[in-house]
Tab-separated table of C-alpha atoms in Angstrom:
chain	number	residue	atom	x	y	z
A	1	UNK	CA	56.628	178.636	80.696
A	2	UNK	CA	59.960	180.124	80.203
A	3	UNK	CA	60.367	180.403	83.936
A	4	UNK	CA	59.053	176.832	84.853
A	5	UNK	CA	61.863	175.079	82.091
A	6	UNK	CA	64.764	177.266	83.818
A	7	UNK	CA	63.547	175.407	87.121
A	8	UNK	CA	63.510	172.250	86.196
A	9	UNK	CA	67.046	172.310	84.103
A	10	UNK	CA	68.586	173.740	87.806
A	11	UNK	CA	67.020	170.896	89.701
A	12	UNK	CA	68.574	168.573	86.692
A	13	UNK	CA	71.869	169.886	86.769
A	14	UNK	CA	72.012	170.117	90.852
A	15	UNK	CA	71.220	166.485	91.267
A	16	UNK	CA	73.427	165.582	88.616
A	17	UNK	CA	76.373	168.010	90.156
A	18	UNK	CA	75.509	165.827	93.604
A	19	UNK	CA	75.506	162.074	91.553
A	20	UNK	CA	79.060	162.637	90.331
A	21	UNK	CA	81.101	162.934	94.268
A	22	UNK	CA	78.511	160.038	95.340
A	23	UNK	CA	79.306	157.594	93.099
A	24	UNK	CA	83.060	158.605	92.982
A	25	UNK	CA	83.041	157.392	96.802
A	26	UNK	CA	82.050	154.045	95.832
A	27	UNK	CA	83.883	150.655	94.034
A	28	UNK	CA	82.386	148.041	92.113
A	29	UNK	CA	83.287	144.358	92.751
A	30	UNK	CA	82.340	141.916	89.699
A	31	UNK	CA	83.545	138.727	88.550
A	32	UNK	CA	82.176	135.402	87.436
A	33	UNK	CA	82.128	131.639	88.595
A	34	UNK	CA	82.725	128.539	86.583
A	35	UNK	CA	83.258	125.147	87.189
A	36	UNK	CA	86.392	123.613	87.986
A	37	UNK	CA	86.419	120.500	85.815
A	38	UNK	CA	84.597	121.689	82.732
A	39	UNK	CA	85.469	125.550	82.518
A	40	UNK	CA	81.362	126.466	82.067
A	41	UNK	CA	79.723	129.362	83.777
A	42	UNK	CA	77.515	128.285	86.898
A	43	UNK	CA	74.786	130.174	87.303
A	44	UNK	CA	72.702	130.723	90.429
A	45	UNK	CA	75.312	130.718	92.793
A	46	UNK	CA	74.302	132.431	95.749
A	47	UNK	CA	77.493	135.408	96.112
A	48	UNK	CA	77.851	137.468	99.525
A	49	UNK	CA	80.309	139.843	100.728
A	50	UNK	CA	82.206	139.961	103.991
A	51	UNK	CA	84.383	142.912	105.384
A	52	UNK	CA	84.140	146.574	105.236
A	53	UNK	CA	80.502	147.258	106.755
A	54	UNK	CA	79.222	144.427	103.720
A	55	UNK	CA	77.473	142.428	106.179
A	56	UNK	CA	74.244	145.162	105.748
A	57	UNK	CA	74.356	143.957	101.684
A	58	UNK	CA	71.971	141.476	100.684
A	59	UNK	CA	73.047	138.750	99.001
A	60	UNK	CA	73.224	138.088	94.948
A	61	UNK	CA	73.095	134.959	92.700
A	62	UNK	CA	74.914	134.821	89.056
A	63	UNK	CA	73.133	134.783	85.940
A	64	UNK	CA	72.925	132.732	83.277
A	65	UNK	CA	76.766	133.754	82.298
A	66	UNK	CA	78.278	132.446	86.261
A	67	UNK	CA	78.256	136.726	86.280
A	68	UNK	CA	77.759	138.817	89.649
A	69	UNK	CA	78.351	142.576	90.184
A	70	UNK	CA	78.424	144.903	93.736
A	71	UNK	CA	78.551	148.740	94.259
A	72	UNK	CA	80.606	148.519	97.754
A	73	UNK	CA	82.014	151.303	99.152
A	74	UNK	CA	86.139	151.575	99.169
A	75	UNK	CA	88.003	149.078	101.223
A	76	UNK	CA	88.872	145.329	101.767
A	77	UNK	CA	86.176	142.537	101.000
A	78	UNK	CA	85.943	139.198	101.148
A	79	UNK	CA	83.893	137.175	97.889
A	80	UNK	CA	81.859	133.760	99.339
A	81	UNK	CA	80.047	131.432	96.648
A	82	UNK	CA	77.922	129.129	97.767
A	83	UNK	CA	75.669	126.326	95.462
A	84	UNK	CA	74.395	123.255	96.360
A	85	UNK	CA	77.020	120.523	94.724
A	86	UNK	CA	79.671	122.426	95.128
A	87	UNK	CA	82.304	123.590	97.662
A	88	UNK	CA	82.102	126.952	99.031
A	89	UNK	CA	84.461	129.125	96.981
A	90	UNK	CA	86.043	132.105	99.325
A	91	UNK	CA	88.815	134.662	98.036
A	92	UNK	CA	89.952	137.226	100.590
A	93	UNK	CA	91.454	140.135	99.875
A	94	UNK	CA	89.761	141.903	97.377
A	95	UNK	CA	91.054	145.986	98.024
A	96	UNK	CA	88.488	148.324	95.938
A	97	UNK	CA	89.127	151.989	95.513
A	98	UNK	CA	86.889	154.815	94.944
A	99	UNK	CA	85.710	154.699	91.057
A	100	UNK	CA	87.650	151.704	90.075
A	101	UNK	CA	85.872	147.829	89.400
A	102	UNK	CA	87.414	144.701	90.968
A	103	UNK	CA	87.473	141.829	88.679
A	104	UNK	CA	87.338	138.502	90.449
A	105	UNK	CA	87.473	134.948	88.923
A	106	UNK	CA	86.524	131.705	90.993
A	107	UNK	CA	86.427	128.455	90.096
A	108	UNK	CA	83.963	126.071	91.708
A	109	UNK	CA	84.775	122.467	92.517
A	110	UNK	CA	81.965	120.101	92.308
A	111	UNK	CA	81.503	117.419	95.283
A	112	UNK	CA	79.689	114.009	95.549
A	113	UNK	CA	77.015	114.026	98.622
A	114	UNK	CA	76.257	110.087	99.111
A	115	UNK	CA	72.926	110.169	100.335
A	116	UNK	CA	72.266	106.668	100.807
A	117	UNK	CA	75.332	104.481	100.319
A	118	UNK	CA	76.060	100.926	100.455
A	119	UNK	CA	76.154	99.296	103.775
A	120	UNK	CA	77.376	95.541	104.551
A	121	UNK	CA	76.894	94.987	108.561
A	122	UNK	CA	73.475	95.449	109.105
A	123	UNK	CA	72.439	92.114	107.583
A	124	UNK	CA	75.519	91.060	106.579
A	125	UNK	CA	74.931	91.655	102.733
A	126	UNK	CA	74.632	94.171	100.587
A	127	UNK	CA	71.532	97.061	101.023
A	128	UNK	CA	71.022	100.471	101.214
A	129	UNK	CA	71.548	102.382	104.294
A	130	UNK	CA	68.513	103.744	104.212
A	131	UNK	CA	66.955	99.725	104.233
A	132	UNK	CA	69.022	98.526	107.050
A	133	UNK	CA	67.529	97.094	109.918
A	134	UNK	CA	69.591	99.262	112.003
A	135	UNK	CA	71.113	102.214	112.428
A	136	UNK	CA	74.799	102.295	110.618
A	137	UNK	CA	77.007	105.365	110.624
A	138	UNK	CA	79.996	105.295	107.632
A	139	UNK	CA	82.972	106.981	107.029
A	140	UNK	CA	83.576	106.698	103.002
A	141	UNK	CA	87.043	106.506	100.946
A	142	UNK	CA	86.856	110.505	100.437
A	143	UNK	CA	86.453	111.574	104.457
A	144	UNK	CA	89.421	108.954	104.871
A	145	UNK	CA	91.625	110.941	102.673
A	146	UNK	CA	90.612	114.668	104.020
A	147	UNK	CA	92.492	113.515	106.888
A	148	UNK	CA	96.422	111.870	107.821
A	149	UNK	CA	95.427	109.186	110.519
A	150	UNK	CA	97.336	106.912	112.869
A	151	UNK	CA	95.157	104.101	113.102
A	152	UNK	CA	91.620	104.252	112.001
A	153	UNK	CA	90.626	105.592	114.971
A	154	UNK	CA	91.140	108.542	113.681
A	155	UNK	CA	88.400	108.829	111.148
A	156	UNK	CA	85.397	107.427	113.392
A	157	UNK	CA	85.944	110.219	116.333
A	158	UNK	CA	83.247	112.467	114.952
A	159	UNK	CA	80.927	109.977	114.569
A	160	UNK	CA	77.651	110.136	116.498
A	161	UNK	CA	76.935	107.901	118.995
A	162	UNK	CA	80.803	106.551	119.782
A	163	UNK	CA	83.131	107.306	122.834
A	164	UNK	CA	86.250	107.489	122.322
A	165	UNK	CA	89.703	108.004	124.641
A	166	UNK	CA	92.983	108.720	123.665
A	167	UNK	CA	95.571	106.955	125.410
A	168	UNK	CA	98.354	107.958	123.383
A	169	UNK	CA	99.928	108.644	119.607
A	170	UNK	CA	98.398	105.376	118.316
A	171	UNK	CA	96.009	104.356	120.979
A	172	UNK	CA	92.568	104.513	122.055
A	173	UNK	CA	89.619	103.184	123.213
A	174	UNK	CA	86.328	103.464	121.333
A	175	UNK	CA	82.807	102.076	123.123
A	176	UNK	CA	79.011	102.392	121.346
A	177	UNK	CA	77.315	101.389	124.263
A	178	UNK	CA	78.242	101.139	128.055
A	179	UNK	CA	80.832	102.872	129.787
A	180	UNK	CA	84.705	103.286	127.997
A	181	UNK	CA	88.427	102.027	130.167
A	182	UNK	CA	91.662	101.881	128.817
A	183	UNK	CA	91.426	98.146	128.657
A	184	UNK	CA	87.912	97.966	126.555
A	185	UNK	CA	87.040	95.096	124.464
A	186	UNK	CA	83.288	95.952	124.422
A	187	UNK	CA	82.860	96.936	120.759
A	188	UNK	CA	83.940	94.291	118.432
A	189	UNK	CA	86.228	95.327	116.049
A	190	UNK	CA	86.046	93.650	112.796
A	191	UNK	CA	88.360	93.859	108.980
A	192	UNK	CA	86.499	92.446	105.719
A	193	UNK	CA	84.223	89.732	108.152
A	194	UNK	CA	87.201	88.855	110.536
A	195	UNK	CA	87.929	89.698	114.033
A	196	UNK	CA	90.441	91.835	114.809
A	197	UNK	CA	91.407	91.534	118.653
A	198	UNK	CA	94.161	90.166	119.914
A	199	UNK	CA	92.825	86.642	120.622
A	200	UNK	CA	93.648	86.029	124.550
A	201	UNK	CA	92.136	88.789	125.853
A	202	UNK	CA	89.556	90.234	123.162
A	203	UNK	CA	91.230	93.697	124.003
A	204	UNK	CA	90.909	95.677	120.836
A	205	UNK	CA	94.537	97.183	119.766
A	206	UNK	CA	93.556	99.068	117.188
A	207	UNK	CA	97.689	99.967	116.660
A	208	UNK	CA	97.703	96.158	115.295
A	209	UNK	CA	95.169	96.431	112.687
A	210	UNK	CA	97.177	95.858	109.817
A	211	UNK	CA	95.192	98.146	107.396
A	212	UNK	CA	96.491	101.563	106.450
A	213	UNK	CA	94.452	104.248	105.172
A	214	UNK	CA	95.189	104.071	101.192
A	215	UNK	CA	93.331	100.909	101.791
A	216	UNK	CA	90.377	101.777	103.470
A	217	UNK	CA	87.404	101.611	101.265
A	218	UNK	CA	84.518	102.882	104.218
A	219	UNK	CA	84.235	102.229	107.870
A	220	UNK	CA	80.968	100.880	109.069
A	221	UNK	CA	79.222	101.182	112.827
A	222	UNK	CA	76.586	100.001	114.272
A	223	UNK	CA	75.674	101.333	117.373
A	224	UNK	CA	73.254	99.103	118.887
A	225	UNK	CA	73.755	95.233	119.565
A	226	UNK	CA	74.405	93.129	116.693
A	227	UNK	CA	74.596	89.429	118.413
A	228	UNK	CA	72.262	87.822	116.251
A	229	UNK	CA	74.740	88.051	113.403
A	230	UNK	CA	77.833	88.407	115.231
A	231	UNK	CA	77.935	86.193	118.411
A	232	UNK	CA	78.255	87.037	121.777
A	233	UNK	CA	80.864	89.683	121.770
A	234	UNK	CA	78.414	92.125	119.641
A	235	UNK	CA	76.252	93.266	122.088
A	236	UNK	CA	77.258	96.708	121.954
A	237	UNK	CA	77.825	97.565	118.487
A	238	UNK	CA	80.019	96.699	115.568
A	239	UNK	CA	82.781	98.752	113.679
A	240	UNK	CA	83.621	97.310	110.428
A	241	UNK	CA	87.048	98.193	108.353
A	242	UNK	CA	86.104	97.486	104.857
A	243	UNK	CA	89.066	97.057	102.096
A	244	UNK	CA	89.029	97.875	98.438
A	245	UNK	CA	89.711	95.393	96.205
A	246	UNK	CA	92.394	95.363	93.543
A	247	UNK	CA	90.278	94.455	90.940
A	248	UNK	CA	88.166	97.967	91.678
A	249	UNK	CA	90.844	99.851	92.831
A	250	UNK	CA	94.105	99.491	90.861
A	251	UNK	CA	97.618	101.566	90.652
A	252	UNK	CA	99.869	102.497	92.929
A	253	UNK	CA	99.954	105.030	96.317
A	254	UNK	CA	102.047	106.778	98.397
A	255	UNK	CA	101.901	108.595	101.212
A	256	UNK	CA	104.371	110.462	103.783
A	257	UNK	CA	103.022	112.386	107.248
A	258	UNK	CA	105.153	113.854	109.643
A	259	UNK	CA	103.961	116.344	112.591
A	260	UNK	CA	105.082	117.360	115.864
A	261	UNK	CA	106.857	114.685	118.588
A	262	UNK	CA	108.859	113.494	115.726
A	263	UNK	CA	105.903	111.911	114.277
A	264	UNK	CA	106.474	110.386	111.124
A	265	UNK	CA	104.268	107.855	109.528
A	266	UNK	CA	104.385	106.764	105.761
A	267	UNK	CA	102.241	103.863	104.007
A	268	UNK	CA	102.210	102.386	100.435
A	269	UNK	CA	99.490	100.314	98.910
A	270	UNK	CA	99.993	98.847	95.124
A	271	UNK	CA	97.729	96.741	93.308
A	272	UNK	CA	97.093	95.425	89.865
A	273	UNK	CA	94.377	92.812	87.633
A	274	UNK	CA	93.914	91.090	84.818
A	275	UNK	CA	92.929	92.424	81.561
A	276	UNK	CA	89.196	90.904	81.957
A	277	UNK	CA	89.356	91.869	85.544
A	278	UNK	CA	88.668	88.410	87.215
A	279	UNK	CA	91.533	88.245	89.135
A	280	UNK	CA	93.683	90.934	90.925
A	281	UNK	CA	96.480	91.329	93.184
A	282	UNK	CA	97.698	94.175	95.975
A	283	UNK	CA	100.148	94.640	98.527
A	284	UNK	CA	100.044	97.483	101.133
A	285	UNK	CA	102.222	98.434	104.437
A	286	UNK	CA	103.181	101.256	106.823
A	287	UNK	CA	105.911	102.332	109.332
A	288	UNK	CA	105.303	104.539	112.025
A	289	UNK	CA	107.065	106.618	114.921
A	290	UNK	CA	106.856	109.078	117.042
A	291	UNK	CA	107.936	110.397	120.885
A	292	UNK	CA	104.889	109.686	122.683
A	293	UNK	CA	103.739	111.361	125.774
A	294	UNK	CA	106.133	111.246	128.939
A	295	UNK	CA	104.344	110.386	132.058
A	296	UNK	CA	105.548	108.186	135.438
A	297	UNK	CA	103.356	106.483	137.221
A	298	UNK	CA	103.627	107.132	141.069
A	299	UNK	CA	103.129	102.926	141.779
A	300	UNK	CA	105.543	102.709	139.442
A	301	UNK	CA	108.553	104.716	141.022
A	302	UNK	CA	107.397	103.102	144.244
A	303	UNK	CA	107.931	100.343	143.022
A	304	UNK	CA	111.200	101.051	141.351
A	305	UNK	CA	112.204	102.217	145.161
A	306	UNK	CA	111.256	99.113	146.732
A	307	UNK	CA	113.018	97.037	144.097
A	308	UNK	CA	115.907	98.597	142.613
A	309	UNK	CA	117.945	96.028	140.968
A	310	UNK	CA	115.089	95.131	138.611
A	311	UNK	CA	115.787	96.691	135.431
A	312	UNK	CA	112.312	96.550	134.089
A	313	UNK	CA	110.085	98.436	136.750
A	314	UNK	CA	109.425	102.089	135.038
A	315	UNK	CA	111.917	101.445	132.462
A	316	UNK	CA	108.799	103.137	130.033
A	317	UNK	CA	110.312	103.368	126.314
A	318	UNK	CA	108.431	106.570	124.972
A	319	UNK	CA	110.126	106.302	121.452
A	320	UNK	CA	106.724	104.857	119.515
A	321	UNK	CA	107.397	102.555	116.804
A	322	UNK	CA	105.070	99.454	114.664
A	323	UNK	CA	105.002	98.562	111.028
A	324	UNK	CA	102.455	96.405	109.157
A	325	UNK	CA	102.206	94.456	105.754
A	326	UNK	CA	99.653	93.014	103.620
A	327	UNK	CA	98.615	90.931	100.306
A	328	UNK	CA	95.225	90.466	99.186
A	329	UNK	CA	94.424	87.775	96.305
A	330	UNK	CA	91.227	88.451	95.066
A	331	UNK	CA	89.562	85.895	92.357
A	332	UNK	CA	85.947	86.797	90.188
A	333	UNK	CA	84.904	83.675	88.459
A	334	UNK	CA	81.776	84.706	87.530
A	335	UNK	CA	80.155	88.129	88.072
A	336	UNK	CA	78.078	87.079	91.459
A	337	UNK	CA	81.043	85.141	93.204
A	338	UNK	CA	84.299	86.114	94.595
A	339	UNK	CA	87.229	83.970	96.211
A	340	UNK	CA	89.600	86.254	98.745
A	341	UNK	CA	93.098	85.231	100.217
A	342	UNK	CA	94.613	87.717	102.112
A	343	UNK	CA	96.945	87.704	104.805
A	344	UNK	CA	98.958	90.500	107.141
A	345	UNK	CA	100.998	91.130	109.951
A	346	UNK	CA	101.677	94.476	112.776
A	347	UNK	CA	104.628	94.350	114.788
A	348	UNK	CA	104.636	96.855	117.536
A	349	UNK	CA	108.246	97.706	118.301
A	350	UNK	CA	107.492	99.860	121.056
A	351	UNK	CA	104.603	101.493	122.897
A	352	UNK	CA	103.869	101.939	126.411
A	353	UNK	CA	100.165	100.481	126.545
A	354	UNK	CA	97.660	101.234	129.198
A	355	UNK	CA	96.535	97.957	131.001
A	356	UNK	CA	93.509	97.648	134.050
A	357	UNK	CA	96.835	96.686	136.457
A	358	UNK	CA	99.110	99.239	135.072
A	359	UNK	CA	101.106	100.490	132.275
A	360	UNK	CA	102.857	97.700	130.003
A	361	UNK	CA	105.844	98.628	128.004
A	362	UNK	CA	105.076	96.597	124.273
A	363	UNK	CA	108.561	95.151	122.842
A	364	UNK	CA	108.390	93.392	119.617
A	365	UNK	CA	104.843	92.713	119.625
A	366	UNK	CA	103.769	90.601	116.797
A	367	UNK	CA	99.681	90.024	115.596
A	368	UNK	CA	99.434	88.178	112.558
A	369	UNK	CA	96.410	86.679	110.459
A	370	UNK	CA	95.108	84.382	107.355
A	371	UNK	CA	91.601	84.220	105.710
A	372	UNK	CA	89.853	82.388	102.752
A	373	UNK	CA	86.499	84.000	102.144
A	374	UNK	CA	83.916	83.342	99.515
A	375	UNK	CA	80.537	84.687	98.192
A	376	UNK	CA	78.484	83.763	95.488
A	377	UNK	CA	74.930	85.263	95.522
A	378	UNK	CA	73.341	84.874	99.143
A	379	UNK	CA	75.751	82.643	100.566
A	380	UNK	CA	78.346	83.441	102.397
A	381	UNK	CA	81.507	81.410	103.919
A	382	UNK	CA	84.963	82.118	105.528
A	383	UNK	CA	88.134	80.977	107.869
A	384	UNK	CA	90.489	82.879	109.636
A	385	UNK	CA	92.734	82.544	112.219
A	386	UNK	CA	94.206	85.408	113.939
A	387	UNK	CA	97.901	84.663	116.383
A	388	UNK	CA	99.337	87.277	118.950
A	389	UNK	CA	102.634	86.973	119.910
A	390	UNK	CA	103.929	88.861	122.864
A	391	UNK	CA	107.545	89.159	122.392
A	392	UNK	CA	109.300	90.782	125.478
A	393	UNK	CA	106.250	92.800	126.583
A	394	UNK	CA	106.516	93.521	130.689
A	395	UNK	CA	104.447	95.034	132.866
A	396	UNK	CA	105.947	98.542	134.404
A	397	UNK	CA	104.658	97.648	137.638
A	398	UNK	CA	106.273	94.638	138.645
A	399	UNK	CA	108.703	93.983	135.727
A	400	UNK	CA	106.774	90.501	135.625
A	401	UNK	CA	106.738	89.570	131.676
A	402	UNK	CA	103.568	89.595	129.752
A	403	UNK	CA	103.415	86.133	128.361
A	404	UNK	CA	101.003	85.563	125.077
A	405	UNK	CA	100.971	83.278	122.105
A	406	UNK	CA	97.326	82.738	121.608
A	407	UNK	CA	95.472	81.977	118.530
A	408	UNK	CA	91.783	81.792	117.500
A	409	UNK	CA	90.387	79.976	114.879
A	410	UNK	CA	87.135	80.439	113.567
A	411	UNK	CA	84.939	79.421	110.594
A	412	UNK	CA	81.205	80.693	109.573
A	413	UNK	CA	78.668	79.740	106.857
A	414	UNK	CA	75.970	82.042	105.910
A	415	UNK	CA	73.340	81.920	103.391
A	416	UNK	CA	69.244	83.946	103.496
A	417	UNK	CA	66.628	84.376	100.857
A	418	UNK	CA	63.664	86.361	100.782
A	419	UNK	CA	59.893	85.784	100.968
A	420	UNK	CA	56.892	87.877	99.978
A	421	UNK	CA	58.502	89.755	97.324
A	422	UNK	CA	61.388	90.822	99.803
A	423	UNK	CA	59.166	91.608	102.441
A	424	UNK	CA	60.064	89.097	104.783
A	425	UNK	CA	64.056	88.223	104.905
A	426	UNK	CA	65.356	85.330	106.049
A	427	UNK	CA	69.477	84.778	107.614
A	428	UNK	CA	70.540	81.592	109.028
A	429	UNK	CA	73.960	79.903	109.422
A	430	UNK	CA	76.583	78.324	111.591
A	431	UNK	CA	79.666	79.803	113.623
């Protein structure tokens, strides 16, 4: 027995004599995860490691304390948390030595998924996405602000479904359905129920669409043909710029951009109500330039070589420049109706826009508009009346001026009720 005891105390002390060098080769990474806004542990978070031969580790999740712990061998890691609700949480460079523990604190910030949001365009009243009679792709208030944007153009590129060309700092083309130009008036463009083109030519500028992106509450498309509400020109698809109003959105906001070309774009929106919120107020503007892309057109010089004296053939201005402005009156008389005045104006200073006979150099380019809109329950009404003014605009081509002071007037009634326990719905009214 003696002998058997002496054996098993030598295999005891030789594994333990191997234990201590193994685990002095290895680190320890722990830490713990709480939420950003109320400071409480969140547990279940899935935690992984990256770096340092950690991609063979499995992964963990916290426990009930937002607590995680790793046995990593010595080097340079990098700590991922992951949870449904919440943004991924990353910290790199975490260095762990032989022996030692690695305390690491992240906080999680919560996020909002809208899941089935609030669509207008489909029907032309209020439903769920999900309940729309068509397909409709959005862009909310919080993707708007993830990103700076020239025109709203900019928010709608990743959309599914949409083509879009870039024709320079502010301009573009965007199609649904068909095939795209630099001259394309195929989708119609709409702000709050009103047309946006410029009125003699249904071209859509989107550089003179008045609204900046502090006011932008979502942006609505719909890919396929919408004529039945719309009218003719909606055959391939609808994008629709919806505002905030100041009686839901109130205070006052600033913002300043700048990037490379000597962009530099700022806009300011302010609005206030009434104490019992029934009536509310809000102005908003921008300013924008920038050095746009140099380019001559060949027909152009040619041009310039047959006629040399004319001082307008290829004289392109590449030194970008518009501003905007507008005021929104919005009155609540009772919690179903709403009366809207608003009003804006873009001036496009200078831009060299793309044209199916050649480049046009924009100079002093003014679009302006009114409406009067109003909703109680079902129905619907409006008038607007949108005037383009094309200052000294000329064609690079020819030097010929570009010659445009068109307006459009337009008024629509709209009113539907259901049947069959809203089973069957019915939309009928007059443009």
């Amino acid at each position: 027995m003696g002998t058997k005891v002496w054996r098993l105390v030598s295999v005891a002390l030789t594994c333990t004599s191997l234990s201590v060098p193994l685990a002095a080769q290895t680190g320890t990474i722990s830490g713990a995860v709480r939420d950003a806004e109320s400071g409480q542990p969140v547990p279940d978070a899935v935690v992984s490691l990256s770096g340092g031969g950690a991609e063979a580790m499995g992964d963990v999740t916290t426990n009930q304390q937002g607590q995680f712990r790793f046995s990593v061998a010595p080097g340079s890691y990098s700590v991922i948390v992951r949870l449904v609700g919440y943004r991924t949480a990353r910290v790199d460079g975490v260095r762990v030595t032989a022996g030692q523990t690695e305390d690491v604190s992240i906080v999680f910030t919560a996020i909002a998924f809208e899941l089935n949001p609030v669509v207008i365009t489909a029907s032309r009243r209020e439903e769920k996405a999900l309940e729309a009679p068509a397909s409709i792709a959005t862009v909310s208030s919080g993707d708007v602000d993830e990103r700076i944007g020239l025109t709203p153009i900019e928010h709608v590129k990743a959309l599914p479904g949409l083509d879009v060309v870039q024709t320079g700092l502010q301009q573009s083309n965007v199609v649904a359905r068909g095939f795209n130009n630099v001259f394309s008036g195929a989708l119609l463009a709409m702000t709050d129920n009103r047309y946006t083109h410029v009125p003699s030519i249904r071209f859509n500028a989107y550089n003179m669409i008045p609204t900046t992106d502090l006011d932008l509450d979502r942006i609505e498309v719909l890919l396929g043909p919408g004529a039945a509400l719309y009218g003719p020109n909606a055959a391939n698809g609808v994008m629709h710029l919806i505002t905030s109003s100041p009686i839901d959105k109130q205070g006052t906001a600033v913002s300043l951009a700048g990037g490379e070309r000597e962009v530099l774009h700022g806009t300011l929106r302010s609005a206030f109500a009434s104490s019992d919120s029934r009536v509310g107020f809000k102005i908003s503007g921008q300013y924008f330039r920038g050095n746009d892309w140099k380019h001559l057109d060949s027909a152009e010089v040619q041009a310039l070589r047959d006629n040399p004296g004319d001082p307008r053939i290829a004289n392109r201005n590449f030194d970008a420049e518009r501003w905007t402005g507008e005021a929104r009156l919005d009155i609540r008389p009772t919690p179903n109706s709403e009366l809207i005045f608003s009003g804006g104006a873009a001036m496009v200073v200078n831009s060299v826009e793309l044209t199916g006979i050649g480049a046009g150099q924009a100079d002093n380019w003014l679009y302006k508009y009114g409406q009067a809109r109003y909703r109680n329950g079902r129905f619907f009404g409006q008038v607007f009346v949108n005037t383009s003014d094309a200052g000294d605009t000329y064609l690079l081509r020819t030097g010929q001026p570009i010659i445009d002071e068109s307006q459009m007037w337009a008024g629509q009634l709209q009113h539907g009720f259901d049947l069959a326990d809203g089973r069957q719905d019915f939309i009928y009214g007059i443009d």
